[in-house]
Structures are given as structure tokens and as C-alpha cells.
Short mmCIF file of C-alpha atoms and ligand atoms in Angstrom, two decimals:
data_model
loop_
_atom_site.label_atom_id
_atom_site.label_comp_id
_atom_site.label_asym_id
_atom_site.label_seq_id
_atom_site.Cartn_x
_atom_site.Cartn_y
_atom_site.Cartn_z
CA UNK A 1 -42.84 179.20 28.44
CA UNK A 2 -45.11 182.34 28.39
CA UNK A 3 -47.25 183.67 30.80
CA UNK A 4 -50.23 183.02 27.69
CA UNK A 5 -49.69 180.16 26.87
CA UNK A 6 -49.00 177.16 29.44
CA UNK A 7 -47.52 174.85 26.87
CA UNK A 8 -43.90 175.41 26.23
CA UNK A 9 -42.29 174.58 22.88
CA UNK A 10 -40.58 171.69 24.64
CA UNK A 11 -43.95 170.14 25.54
CA UNK A 12 -45.71 171.11 22.13
CA UNK A 13 -42.33 168.86 19.97
CA UNK A 14 -42.79 166.45 22.94
CA UNK A 15 -46.71 165.96 22.46
CA UNK A 16 -46.59 166.05 18.66
CA UNK A 17 -43.65 163.97 18.36
CA UNK A 18 -44.44 160.82 20.23
CA UNK A 19 -48.76 161.67 19.60
CA UNK A 20 -47.72 160.26 15.86
CA UNK A 21 -45.15 158.31 16.78
CA UNK A 22 -48.03 156.49 18.68
CA UNK A 23 -50.85 156.10 15.80
CA UNK A 24 -47.73 154.79 13.57
CA UNK A 25 -46.80 152.13 16.19
CA UNK A 26 -50.70 151.69 17.07
CA UNK A 27 -51.58 151.63 13.49
CA UNK A 28 -48.01 148.84 13.23
CA UNK A 29 -49.81 147.07 15.60
CA UNK A 30 -52.87 146.34 14.36
CA UNK A 31 -51.45 146.17 10.39
CA UNK A 32 -49.50 143.28 12.00
CA UNK A 33 -51.65 141.59 13.71
CA UNK A 34 -54.79 142.14 10.94
CA UNK A 35 -53.48 142.33 7.87
CA UNK A 36 -53.37 137.77 7.41
CA UNK A 37 -49.96 138.11 6.22
CA UNK A 38 -47.87 135.16 6.18
CA UNK A 39 -45.13 134.26 8.26
CA UNK A 40 -42.15 134.81 6.46
CA UNK A 41 -43.47 138.21 5.16
CA UNK A 42 -44.66 139.38 8.49
CA UNK A 43 -41.37 138.61 10.62
CA UNK A 44 -39.15 141.92 8.81
CA UNK A 45 -42.07 143.25 9.84
CA UNK A 46 -42.58 142.41 13.09
CA UNK A 47 -38.44 142.57 13.83
CA UNK A 48 -38.53 146.78 12.31
CA UNK A 49 -41.89 146.87 14.68
CA UNK A 50 -39.68 145.70 17.51
CA UNK A 51 -36.95 148.37 16.88
CA UNK A 52 -39.36 150.98 16.66
CA UNK A 53 -40.86 150.25 19.73
CA UNK A 54 -37.88 150.20 21.79
CA UNK A 55 -37.36 153.78 20.05
CA UNK A 56 -40.32 155.03 20.48
CA UNK A 57 -39.69 154.44 24.56
CA UNK A 58 -35.92 156.32 24.91
CA UNK A 59 -38.59 158.53 23.54
CA UNK A 60 -40.93 158.45 25.81
CA UNK A 61 -39.47 158.38 29.39
CA UNK A 62 -37.97 161.91 28.22
CA UNK A 63 -42.14 163.08 27.22
CA UNK A 64 -43.38 160.97 29.83
CA UNK A 65 -40.59 162.33 32.88
CA UNK A 66 -41.27 166.07 31.04
CA UNK A 67 -44.86 165.84 31.78
CA UNK A 68 -43.74 164.79 35.37
CA UNK A 69 -41.48 167.20 36.15
CA UNK A 70 -43.16 170.31 35.47
CA UNK A 71 -46.76 169.23 36.29
CA UNK A 72 -49.94 169.13 33.76
CA UNK A 73 -51.43 172.88 32.16
CA UNK A 74 -54.68 173.69 33.88
CA UNK A 75 -57.19 172.89 31.57
CA UNK A 76 -59.29 176.56 29.81
CA UNK A 77 -61.49 178.19 32.72
CA UNK A 78 -64.64 177.49 30.84
CA UNK A 79 -64.25 173.67 30.58
CA UNK A 80 -66.65 171.51 32.25
CA UNK A 81 -65.36 170.50 35.84
CA UNK A 82 -66.15 166.88 34.74
CA UNK A 83 -64.61 167.27 31.43
CA UNK A 84 -61.27 168.45 32.61
CA UNK A 85 -61.68 165.48 35.45
CA UNK A 86 -61.95 163.16 31.67
CA UNK A 87 -59.47 164.75 30.11
CA UNK A 88 -56.60 164.15 33.22
CA UNK A 89 -57.40 160.52 33.54
CA UNK A 90 -57.39 160.59 29.94
CA UNK A 91 -53.87 162.18 29.59
CA UNK A 92 -52.75 160.11 32.16
CA UNK A 93 -53.80 156.94 30.34
CA UNK A 94 -52.44 158.20 27.34
CA UNK A 95 -48.64 158.87 29.35
CA UNK A 96 -48.55 155.05 30.68
CA UNK A 97 -49.69 153.41 27.32
CA UNK A 98 -46.22 155.16 26.02
CA UNK A 99 -44.30 153.64 28.95
CA UNK A 100 -46.45 150.30 28.53
CA UNK A 101 -46.53 149.52 25.36
CA UNK A 102 -43.03 148.77 24.78
CA UNK A 103 -41.99 147.76 28.71
CA UNK A 104 -44.24 145.05 27.98
CA UNK A 105 -42.61 144.49 23.83
CA UNK A 106 -40.23 144.29 25.14
CA UNK A 107 -40.91 142.35 28.15
CA UNK A 108 -42.26 139.42 26.15
CA UNK A 109 -39.34 138.83 23.78
CA UNK A 110 -36.77 139.03 26.12
CA UNK A 111 -38.59 136.76 28.60
CA UNK A 112 -39.61 134.12 26.20
CA UNK A 113 -35.69 133.53 25.77
CA UNK A 114 -35.35 135.65 22.14
CA UNK A 115 -32.42 138.66 22.46
CA UNK A 116 -34.50 142.09 20.65
CA UNK A 117 -31.62 143.82 19.10
CA UNK A 118 -32.29 147.28 17.42
CA UNK A 119 -31.93 147.33 13.87
CA UNK A 120 -28.49 146.10 14.82
CA UNK A 121 -27.25 149.29 16.47
CA UNK A 122 -27.55 147.70 19.90
CA UNK A 123 -29.07 144.52 21.41
CA UNK A 124 -31.38 143.51 24.97
CA UNK A 125 -30.06 140.71 25.57
CA UNK A 126 -31.90 137.19 26.21
CA UNK A 127 -33.43 136.87 30.08
CA UNK A 128 -34.61 133.25 31.88
CA UNK A 129 -37.75 131.91 30.41
CA UNK A 130 -40.09 133.60 33.04
CA UNK A 131 -43.61 132.32 31.76
CA UNK A 132 -45.80 134.22 33.07
CA UNK A 133 -44.15 137.59 32.71
CA UNK A 134 -44.76 136.44 29.00
CA UNK A 135 -48.33 135.86 28.60
CA UNK A 136 -48.84 139.57 31.26
CA UNK A 137 -46.92 140.98 28.97
CA UNK A 138 -49.23 139.76 25.61
CA UNK A 139 -52.05 140.50 27.09
CA UNK A 140 -51.19 144.09 28.66
CA UNK A 141 -49.48 144.49 25.07
CA UNK A 142 -52.92 144.33 23.11
CA UNK A 143 -55.56 145.20 25.77
CA UNK A 144 -54.36 148.61 26.82
CA UNK A 145 -53.07 148.41 22.75
CA UNK A 146 -56.91 148.64 22.27
CA UNK A 147 -57.57 150.73 24.94
CA UNK A 148 -55.25 153.65 23.59
CA UNK A 149 -56.33 152.95 20.63
CA UNK A 150 -60.22 154.04 21.45
CA UNK A 151 -58.71 157.00 24.59
CA UNK A 152 -56.95 158.74 21.64
CA UNK A 153 -60.21 159.14 19.47
CA UNK A 154 -61.68 159.88 22.22
CA UNK A 155 -58.71 162.20 23.24
CA UNK A 156 -58.21 164.14 19.86
CA UNK A 157 -62.42 164.25 18.86
CA UNK A 158 -62.48 166.62 22.25
CA UNK A 159 -59.78 168.16 20.44
CA UNK A 160 -61.67 169.30 17.81
CA UNK A 161 -65.00 169.44 19.30
CA UNK A 162 -62.70 172.75 22.17
CA UNK A 163 -62.08 174.05 18.51
CA UNK A 164 -64.65 173.41 15.80
CA UNK A 165 -67.29 174.10 18.66
CA UNK A 166 -67.14 175.10 22.44
CA UNK A 167 -64.27 177.91 19.88
CA UNK A 168 -61.84 178.25 22.64
CA UNK A 169 -57.78 177.78 22.72
CA UNK A 170 -57.78 174.56 24.03
CA UNK A 171 -56.02 173.45 20.33
CA UNK A 172 -54.41 176.27 19.93
CA UNK A 173 -52.77 176.32 22.43
CA UNK A 174 -51.10 173.20 21.64
CA UNK A 175 -49.90 173.74 18.35
CA UNK A 176 -48.85 176.86 18.21
CA UNK A 177 -46.79 179.62 20.58
CA UNK A 178 -50.02 181.24 22.00
C1 HEM B 201 -54.37 163.72 16.63
C2 HEM B 201 -54.36 163.28 17.54
C3 HEM B 201 -54.78 164.17 18.56
C4 HEM B 201 -55.05 165.87 19.19
C5 HEM B 201 -55.32 166.61 17.99
C6 HEM B 201 -54.12 166.25 20.09
C7 HEM B 201 -54.38 167.01 20.92
C8 HEM B 201 -54.12 167.95 21.99
C9 HEM B 201 -54.58 168.98 22.84
C10 HEM B 201 -55.15 169.36 22.04
C11 HEM B 201 -53.51 168.36 24.39
C12 HEM B 201 -54.31 169.81 25.22
C13 HEM B 201 -54.77 169.68 26.23
C14 HEM B 201 -55.35 171.05 27.06
O1 HEM B 201 -55.31 171.58 27.09
O2 HEM B 201 -55.98 169.87 28.55
C15 HEM B 201 -53.80 167.70 24.36
C16 HEM B 201 -52.74 166.59 25.46
C17 HEM B 201 -52.68 165.67 25.51
N1 HEM B 201 -51.99 164.88 25.18
FE1 HEM B 201 -52.72 165.10 22.83
N2 HEM B 201 -53.87 165.41 20.89
C18 HEM B 201 -53.71 163.91 19.90
C19 HEM B 201 -52.56 162.73 19.82
C20 HEM B 201 -52.42 162.27 21.30
C21 HEM B 201 -51.40 160.98 21.75
C22 HEM B 201 -51.95 159.70 20.45
C23 HEM B 201 -51.50 160.55 22.64
C24 HEM B 201 -50.19 159.97 23.53
C25 HEM B 201 -50.34 158.65 22.99
C26 HEM B 201 -51.35 162.27 23.31
C27 HEM B 201 -51.43 162.51 24.60
C28 HEM B 201 -51.19 164.38 25.33
C29 HEM B 201 -51.42 164.17 26.94
C30 HEM B 201 -50.95 162.73 26.99
C31 HEM B 201 -51.56 165.01 26.54
C32 HEM B 201 -51.65 166.15 28.47
C33 HEM B 201 -50.55 167.08 28.26
C34 HEM B 201 -49.53 166.32 28.18
O3 HEM B 201 -48.99 165.62 28.52
O4 HEM B 201 -48.50 166.86 26.89
N3 HEM B 201 -52.42 163.16 22.52
N4 HEM B 201 -53.10 167.26 23.53
C1 HEM B 202 -44.83 152.20 21.73
C2 HEM B 202 -44.58 150.93 21.42
C3 HEM B 202 -45.92 150.04 20.28
C4 HEM B 202 -46.66 149.92 20.50
C5 HEM B 202 -48.12 151.71 20.27
C6 HEM B 202 -47.08 148.58 19.46
C7 HEM B 202 -48.67 148.14 19.41
C8 HEM B 202 -48.78 147.02 18.80
C9 HEM B 202 -50.22 146.50 18.46
C10 HEM B 202 -51.13 147.10 18.87
C11 HEM B 202 -49.79 145.02 18.02
C12 HEM B 202 -51.27 144.02 18.56
C13 HEM B 202 -52.44 143.70 19.00
C14 HEM B 202 -51.16 142.63 19.54
O1 HEM B 202 -50.92 141.48 18.64
O2 HEM B 202 -51.15 142.51 20.34
C15 HEM B 202 -49.17 145.31 18.35
C16 HEM B 202 -47.95 144.02 17.68
C17 HEM B 202 -46.79 143.15 18.24
N1 HEM B 202 -46.22 143.71 18.97
FE1 HEM B 202 -45.85 146.04 19.62
N2 HEM B 202 -46.47 147.97 19.90
C18 HEM B 202 -45.32 149.17 20.71
C19 HEM B 202 -44.16 148.77 20.90
C20 HEM B 202 -43.44 147.21 20.75
C21 HEM B 202 -42.21 146.24 20.80
C22 HEM B 202 -40.93 147.91 21.55
C23 HEM B 202 -42.11 145.27 20.73
C24 HEM B 202 -40.79 144.51 20.90
C25 HEM B 202 -40.15 144.27 20.91
C26 HEM B 202 -43.81 144.82 20.09
C27 HEM B 202 -43.84 143.71 19.46
C28 HEM B 202 -44.50 143.06 18.97
C29 HEM B 202 -44.59 141.88 18.74
C30 HEM B 202 -44.26 140.61 18.28
C31 HEM B 202 -46.37 141.98 17.88
C32 HEM B 202 -47.25 140.47 17.14
C33 HEM B 202 -47.21 141.74 15.75
C34 HEM B 202 -48.06 140.05 15.95
O3 HEM B 202 -49.42 140.12 14.95
O4 HEM B 202 -46.86 138.12 15.19
N3 HEM B 202 -44.22 145.54 20.01
N4 HEM B 202 -48.20 146.17 18.75
#
């Protein structure tokens, strides 16, 4: 970590790897939901979505753990206080989403009594069926998913506003070494 940039190389790599993974998974999930594919065609894709989601959880646990351990860097000084508060709220929601989306997906699969094979490499065993966990987890997966989509749009829009309108270092320090 350099003095001039509170985001060191690990924080930046973590941010962009999980940003790409989450945007990809949100797009994948929405495609499954709205493409109107027949059930048979959807089945192998859902299986890939599940397996990738478990891998995202493993990477995400490391990424969220790193952020909690290191703490959040302060926003650029010229950012108004209300925007700093909004950004902090958005960052917490995004970090929660990185964990909650895969955890809810896993929960509604295994507590429906189905095992979850991750690309055939390893398996999360089926659990006894518990309907309230299935319905809660399914609700979370859908509606937290939509919320994350909205927050990501605001978050990325805010980063672009900082870069092109305020012309400050907010986006640059997340992209580059200084
Ligand atoms: C293309 C899309 C994205 C852009 C341009 C972007 C840009 C940024 C920038 C510039 C910051 C630094 C903010 C500051 O210094 O106060 C930041 C922080 C953050 N971003 Fe993003 N971001 C994007 C997508 C995402 C996604 C998809 C997620 C998670 C689902 C995410 C999660 C976070 C979090 C949690 C932080 C707080 C610092 C950290 O833990 O890394 N971002 N983002
Ligand atoms: C980062 C991780 C994940 C993200 C961002 C994500 C996102 C989404 C989204 C946005 C949807 C569409 C809305 C809905 O139908 O609920 C969806 C559907 C779904 N997700 Fe995920 N998901 C993730 C991980 C998982 C995991 C780990 C599993 C299971 C183990 C899973 C299983 C499913 C299933 C079964 C559907 C319904 C597909 C259908 O329409 O039949 N997801 N996901």
C-alpha cells in the first residue's frame, strides 16, 4: 500500500475480480429468469450458474474478509458528507451481496433436499427439507439481486461522475497505482 493510494494492489485486484464476477452472475441469473428458455435447455445453464456461484462465494469470502480486516479507506476529501454516507451505505450493501447472493442460492438448493455438485469437483450435500429456509432464501436471492443491480448502477455511475464531472482521483485510485 503506498502513502498516496489507500487502495493497494490486493484491494484493487479484489475489487475488480469480484466486480466482474458479480456483474456476470447478475446478468447470468437475469438471463435464466427472463430468456424464456424451455426447462430442458435451462437445466445445464442453471447447473453452471450454481457452480460458478459457489466459486464466487469462496473468492468473495476472501475479498470481504480482507476489506473488514483492513477497514474502508476514506473518500477523497472534496466529496460532500452526504455523498460519503451514501457511498458507505452502498459499499456495505455490495459487500453483503457478495456473500448473501451465493449463500441464499446454496440454501434454497440444499434445503430443498437436493445435493449441489460444483462442476463435479466437489459436492455440498443435500439437507433435510426445510420449507421456510427455501422460501426465505429464494426471496432474498431474487429481491436482494434486484437491489444489487440498482446499487451497482448507482455505484458505477457515481464513479464515472467523480471521474468525468468532478475530475477527482476516486476512480483513478481504484484503477491505478497512484
Ligand atoms: C464497472 C463497475 C464499477 C466501477 C466503475 C466501480 C468503481 C469503484 C470505485 C472508484 C471505488 C472507490 C470508491 C472510493 O474510493 O470511495 C469502488 C469501491 C467499491 N466498490 Fe466498486 N465499482 C464497480 C463495480 C462494483 C461491483 C459490481 C461491486 C460489488 C458487487 C463493487 C463493490 C465495491 C466496494 C465494496 C467498494 C468499497 C471499497 C472496497 O471494498 O473495494 N464495485 N468502486
Ligand atoms: C454471486 C452469486 C450469485 C448471483 C449474483 C446470482 C444472481 C441471480 C439472479 C439475479 C437470478 C435471477 C432472479 C431469480 O430468479 O432469483 C438468479 C437466479 C437463480 N440462481 Fe443465482 N446467483 C448467484 C449464485 C447462485 C448460487 C450459488 C445458486 C445455487 C447454488 C444459484 C441458483 C439460482 C437459481 C436456481 C436461479 C433460478 C434460475 C431460474 O430461473 O430457474 N445462484 N441468480
